[in-house]
Coordinates of C-alpha atoms in Angstrom, one line a residue:
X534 CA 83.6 103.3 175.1
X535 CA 86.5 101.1 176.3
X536 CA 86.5 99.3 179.0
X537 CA 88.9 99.9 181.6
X538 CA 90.2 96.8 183.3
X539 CA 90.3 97.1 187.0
X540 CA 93.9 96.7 188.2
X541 CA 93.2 94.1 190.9
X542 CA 92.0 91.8 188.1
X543 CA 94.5 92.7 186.0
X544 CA 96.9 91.8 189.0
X545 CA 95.6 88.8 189.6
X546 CA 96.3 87.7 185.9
X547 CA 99.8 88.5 186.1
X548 CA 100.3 86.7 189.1
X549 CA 98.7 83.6 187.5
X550 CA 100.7 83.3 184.0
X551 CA 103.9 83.7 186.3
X552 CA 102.7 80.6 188.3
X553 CA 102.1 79.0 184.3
X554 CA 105.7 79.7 183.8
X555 CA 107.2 78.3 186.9
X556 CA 105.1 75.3 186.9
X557 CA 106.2 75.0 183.1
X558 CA 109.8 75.1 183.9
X559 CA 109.7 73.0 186.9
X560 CA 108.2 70.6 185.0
X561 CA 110.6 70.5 182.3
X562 CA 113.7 70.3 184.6
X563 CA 112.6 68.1 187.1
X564 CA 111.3 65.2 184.0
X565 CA 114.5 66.3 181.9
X566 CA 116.8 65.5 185.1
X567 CA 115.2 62.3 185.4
X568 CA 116.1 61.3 181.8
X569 CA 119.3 62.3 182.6
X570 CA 119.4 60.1 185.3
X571 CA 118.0 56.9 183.9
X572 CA 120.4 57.6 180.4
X573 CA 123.3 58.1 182.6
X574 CA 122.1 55.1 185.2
X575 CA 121.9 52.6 181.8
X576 CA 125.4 53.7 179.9
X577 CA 127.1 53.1 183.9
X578 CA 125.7 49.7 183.6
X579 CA 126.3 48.5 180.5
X580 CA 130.0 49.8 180.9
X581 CA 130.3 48.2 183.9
X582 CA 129.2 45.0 183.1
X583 CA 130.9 45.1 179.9
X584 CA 134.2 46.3 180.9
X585 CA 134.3 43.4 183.7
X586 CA 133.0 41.1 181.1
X587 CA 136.1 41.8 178.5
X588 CA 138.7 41.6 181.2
X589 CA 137.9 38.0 180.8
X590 CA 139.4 38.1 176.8
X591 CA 141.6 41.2 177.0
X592 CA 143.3 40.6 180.9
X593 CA 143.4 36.9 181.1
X594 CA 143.4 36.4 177.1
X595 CA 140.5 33.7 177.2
X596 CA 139.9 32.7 174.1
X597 CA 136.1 34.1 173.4
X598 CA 135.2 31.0 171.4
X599 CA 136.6 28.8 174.1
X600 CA 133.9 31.0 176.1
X601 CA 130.9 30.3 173.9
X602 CA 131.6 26.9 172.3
X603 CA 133.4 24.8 175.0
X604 CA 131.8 22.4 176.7
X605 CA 133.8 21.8 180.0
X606 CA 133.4 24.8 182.5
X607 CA 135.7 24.5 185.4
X608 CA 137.5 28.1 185.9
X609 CA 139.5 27.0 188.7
X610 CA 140.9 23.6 187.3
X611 CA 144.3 23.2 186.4
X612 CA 144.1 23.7 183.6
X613 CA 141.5 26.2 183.7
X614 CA 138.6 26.1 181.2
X615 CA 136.0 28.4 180.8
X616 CA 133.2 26.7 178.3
X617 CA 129.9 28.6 178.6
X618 CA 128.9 26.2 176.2
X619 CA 125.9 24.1 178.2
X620 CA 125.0 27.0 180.2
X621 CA 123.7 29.2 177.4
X622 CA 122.6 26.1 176.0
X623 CA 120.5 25.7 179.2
X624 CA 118.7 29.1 178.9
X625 CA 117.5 29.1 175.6
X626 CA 116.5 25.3 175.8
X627 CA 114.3 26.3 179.0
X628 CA 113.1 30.1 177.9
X629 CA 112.3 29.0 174.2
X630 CA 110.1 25.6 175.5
X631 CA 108.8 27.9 178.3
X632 CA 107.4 30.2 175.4
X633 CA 106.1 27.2 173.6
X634 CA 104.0 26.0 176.4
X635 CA 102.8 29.5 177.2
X636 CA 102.1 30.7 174.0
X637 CA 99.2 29.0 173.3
X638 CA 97.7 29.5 176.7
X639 CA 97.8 33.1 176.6
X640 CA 96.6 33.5 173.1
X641 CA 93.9 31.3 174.0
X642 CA 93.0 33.1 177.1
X643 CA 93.2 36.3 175.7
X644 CA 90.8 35.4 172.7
X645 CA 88.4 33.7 175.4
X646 CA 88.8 37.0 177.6
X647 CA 88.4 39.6 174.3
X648 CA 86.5 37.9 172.0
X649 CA 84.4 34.7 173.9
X650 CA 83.4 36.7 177.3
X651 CA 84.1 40.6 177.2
X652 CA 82.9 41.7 180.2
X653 CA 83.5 38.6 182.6
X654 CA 87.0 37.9 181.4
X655 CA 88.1 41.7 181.4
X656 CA 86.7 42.4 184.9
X657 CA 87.6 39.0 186.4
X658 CA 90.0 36.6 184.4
X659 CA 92.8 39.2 183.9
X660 CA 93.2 40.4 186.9
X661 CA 93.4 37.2 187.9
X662 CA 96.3 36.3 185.9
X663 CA 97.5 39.4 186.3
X664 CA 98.2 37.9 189.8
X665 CA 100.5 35.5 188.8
X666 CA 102.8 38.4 188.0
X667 CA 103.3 39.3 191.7
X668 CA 104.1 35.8 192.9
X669 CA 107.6 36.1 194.4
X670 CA 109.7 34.1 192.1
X671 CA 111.1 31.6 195.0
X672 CA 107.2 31.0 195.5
X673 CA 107.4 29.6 192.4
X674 CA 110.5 27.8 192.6
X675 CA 109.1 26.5 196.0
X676 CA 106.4 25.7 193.9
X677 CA 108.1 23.6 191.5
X678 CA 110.6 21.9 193.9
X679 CA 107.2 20.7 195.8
X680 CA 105.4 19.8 193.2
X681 CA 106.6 19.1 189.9
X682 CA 109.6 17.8 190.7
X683 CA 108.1 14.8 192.5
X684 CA 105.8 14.4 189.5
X685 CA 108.3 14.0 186.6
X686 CA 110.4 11.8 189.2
X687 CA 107.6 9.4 189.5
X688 CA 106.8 9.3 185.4
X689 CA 109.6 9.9 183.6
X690 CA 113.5 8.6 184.5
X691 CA 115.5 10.8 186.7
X692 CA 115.4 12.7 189.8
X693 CA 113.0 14.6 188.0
X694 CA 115.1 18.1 187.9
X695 CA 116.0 19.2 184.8
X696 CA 115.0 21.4 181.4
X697 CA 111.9 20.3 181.6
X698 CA 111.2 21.5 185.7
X699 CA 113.0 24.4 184.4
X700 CA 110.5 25.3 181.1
X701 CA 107.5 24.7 183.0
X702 CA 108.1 26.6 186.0
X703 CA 109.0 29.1 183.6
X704 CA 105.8 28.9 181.4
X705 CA 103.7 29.8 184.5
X706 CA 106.1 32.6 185.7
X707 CA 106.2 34.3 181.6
X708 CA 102.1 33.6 181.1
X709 CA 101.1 37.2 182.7
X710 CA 103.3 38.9 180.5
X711 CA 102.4 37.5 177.5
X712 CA 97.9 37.5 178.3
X713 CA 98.8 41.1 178.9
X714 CA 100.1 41.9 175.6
X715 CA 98.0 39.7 173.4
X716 CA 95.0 40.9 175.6
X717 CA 95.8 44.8 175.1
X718 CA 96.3 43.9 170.8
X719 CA 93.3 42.6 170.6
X720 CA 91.4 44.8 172.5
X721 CA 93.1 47.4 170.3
X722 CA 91.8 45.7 166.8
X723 CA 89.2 47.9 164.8
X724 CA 85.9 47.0 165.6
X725 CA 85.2 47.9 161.6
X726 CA 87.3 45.0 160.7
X727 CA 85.2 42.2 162.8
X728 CA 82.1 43.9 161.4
X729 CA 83.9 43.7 157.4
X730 CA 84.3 40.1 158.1
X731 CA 80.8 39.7 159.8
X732 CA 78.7 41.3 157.3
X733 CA 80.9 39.2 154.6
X734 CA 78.9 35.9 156.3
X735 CA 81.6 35.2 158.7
X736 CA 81.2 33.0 161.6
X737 CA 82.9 33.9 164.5
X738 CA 85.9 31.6 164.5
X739 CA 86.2 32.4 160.5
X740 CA 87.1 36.1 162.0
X741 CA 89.0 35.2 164.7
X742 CA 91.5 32.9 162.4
X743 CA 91.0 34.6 159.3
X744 CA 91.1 38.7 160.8
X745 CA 91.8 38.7 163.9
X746 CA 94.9 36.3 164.6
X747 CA 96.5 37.5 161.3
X748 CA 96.1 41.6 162.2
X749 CA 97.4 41.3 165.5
X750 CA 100.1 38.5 165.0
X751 CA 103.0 41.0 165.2
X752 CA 101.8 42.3 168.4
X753 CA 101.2 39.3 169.7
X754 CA 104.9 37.9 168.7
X755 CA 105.7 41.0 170.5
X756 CA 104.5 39.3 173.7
X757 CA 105.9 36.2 173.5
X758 CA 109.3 37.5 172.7
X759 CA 108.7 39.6 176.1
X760 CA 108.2 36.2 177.6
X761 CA 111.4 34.5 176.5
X762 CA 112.9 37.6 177.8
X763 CA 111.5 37.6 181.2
X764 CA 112.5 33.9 181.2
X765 CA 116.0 34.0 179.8
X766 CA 116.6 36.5 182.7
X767 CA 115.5 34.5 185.5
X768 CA 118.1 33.2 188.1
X769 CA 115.9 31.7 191.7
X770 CA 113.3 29.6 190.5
X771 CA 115.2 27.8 187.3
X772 CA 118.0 27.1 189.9
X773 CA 116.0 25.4 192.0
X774 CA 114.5 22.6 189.6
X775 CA 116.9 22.6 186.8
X776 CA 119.8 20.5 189.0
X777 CA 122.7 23.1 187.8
X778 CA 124.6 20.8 186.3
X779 CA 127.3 22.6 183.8
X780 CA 126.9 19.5 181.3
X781 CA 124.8 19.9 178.3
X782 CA 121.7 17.3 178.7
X783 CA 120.9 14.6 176.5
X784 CA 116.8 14.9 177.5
X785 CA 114.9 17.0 178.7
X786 CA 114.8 15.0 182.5
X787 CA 118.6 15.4 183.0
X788 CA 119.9 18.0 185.3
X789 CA 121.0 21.9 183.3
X790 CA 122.5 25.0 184.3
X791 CA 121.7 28.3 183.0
X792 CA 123.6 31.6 182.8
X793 CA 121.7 33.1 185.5
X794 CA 121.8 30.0 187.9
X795 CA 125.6 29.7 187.6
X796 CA 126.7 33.4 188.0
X797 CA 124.5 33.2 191.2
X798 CA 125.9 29.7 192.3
X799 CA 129.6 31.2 192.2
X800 CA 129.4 35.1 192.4
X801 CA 129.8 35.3 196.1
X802 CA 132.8 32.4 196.0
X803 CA 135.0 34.5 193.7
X804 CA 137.7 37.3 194.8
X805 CA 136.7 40.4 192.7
X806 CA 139.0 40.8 189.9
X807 CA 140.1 37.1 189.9
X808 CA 140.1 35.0 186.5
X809 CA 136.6 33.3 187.7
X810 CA 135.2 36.1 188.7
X811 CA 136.0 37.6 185.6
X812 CA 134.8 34.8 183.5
X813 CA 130.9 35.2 185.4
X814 CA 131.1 38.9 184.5
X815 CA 131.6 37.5 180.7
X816 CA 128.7 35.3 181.2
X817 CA 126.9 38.4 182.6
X818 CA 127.5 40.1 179.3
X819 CA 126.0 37.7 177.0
X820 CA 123.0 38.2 179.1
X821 CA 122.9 41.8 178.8
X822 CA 123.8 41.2 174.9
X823 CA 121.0 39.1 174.7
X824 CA 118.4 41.6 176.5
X825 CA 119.9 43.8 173.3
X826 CA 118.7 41.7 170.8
X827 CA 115.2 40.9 172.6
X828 CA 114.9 44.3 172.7
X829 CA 115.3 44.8 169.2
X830 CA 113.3 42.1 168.0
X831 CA 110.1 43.8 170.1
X832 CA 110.8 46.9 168.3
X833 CA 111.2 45.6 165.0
X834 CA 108.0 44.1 165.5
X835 CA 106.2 46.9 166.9
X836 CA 107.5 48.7 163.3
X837 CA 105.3 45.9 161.6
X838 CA 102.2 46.1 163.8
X839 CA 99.2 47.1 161.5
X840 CA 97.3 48.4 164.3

């Protein structure tokens, strides 16, 4: 005999697959407006920036390798010259020996954290350092100003600003970033391939150097290149210890200038649309350009990532 299904439970179902739908479809607008929202947010941008940036070569026909190789920056001069030169010499020379100081420290600490002391350096050290990452960066410029500054004054020659103020400010501000990565790859190794090595008559630092390091080495490049990111983009804290000097230093305890410290030195002294204000946008390109190739570089190595 069939059963009959009563219609008020029948009613009821109706009513709840319609819901289904709507809550289907207003999910799927609402997240594919967003996307449209951030795509359209990042191609304004980058046309922004870049079309301000060429008005530097195409408007007032500055030679682009004038822009990149000269030495003497001084858009205002008569004559005018617009060398970029010293400050892009300034940001990788402070983000690249930023990454070389942090690099090990954050390997090391996530090894210690994933490998030494599970449980206490999970549910302890990394938030901890984790912290780090919330530090205003003026606090750390502040920091810096306070602190190391005096210190490199008092050892080595100088007034103490300079690349090397610059890097290690830097190294402290890029070290969350790049525990976070390294701690999530190897947290994310096989446990299959400790045990391999292990029952193989392994010691503990035999895996680590031997399996561990070498499986998660793309991943962990990953995070360091992260780093030289995050420090090739920062403008408050490198300002205040590097000196911002547009000269190109002969050690690492003379004064610097970045790209980031000298579009925010001179930004708000330039009439829009004016040669120099021009030439900063052109220095605010090769940032973005370089954020590009970072960019790629973390993907290619997430591509080669074995785990």
């Amino acid at each position: 005999m069939a059963q009959t299904i009563p219609k008020k439970t029948a009613g009821n179902g109706r009513s709840a697959g319609k819901n289904h739908f709507v809550e289907e479809w207003v999910g799927k607008v609402y997240t594919t407006l967003c996307v449209l929202f951030l795509v359209a947010t990042i191609i304004a941008m980058v046309y922004f920036v870049a079309s301000r940036g060429l008005s530097t070569f195409f408007k007032d026909h500055v030679n682009v390798f004038e822009l990149l190789g000269g030495l003497k920056w001084s858009p205002e001069g008569s004559p005018p010259s617009f060398g970029a030169f010293p400050f892009i010499f300034g940001s990788f020379s402070t983000s690249l020996l930023a990454a070389l100081l942090a690099a090990p420290l954050s390997i090391c600490a996530s090894i210690f954290m994933i490998e030494i002391t599970p449980k206490f350096g999970r549910k302890f050290l990394q938030p901890v350092i984790e912290l780090l990452a919330g530090i205003p960066s003026v606090v750390y410029g502040f920091i810096g100003l306070s602190v190391i500054v005096p210190l490199f004054r008092d050892i080595f020659p100088g007034q103490g600003l300079g690349v090397a103020a610059g890097a290690l400010v830097l190294s402290i501000m890029i070290l969350p970033t790049m525990t976070t990565v390294a701690t999530d790859a190897l947290a994310s190794l096989p446990a299959g391939l400790k045990e391999g090595s292990y029952a193989l008559g392994a010691t503990r630092w035999q895996t680590i150097y031997r399996v561990v390091i070498p499986t998660t080495l793309p991943s962990l490049m990953t995070g360091v290149v992260l780093g030289i990111a995050r420090a090739f983009g920062e403008a408050l804290a490198v300002q205040m210890v590097i000196g911002n000097a547009p000269f190109v230093p002969r050690s690492l305890f003379e004064s610097a200038s970045t790209l980031t410290s000298a579009i925010t030195l001179s930004m708000g002294n330039t009439a829009a649309g004016s040669t120099h204000n021009n030439a900063l946008w052109s220095l605010a390109l090769i940032l973005m350009l370089m954020t590009f190739v970072f960019v790629f570089i973390v993907r290619w190595l997430e591509g080669r990532s074995k785990l």
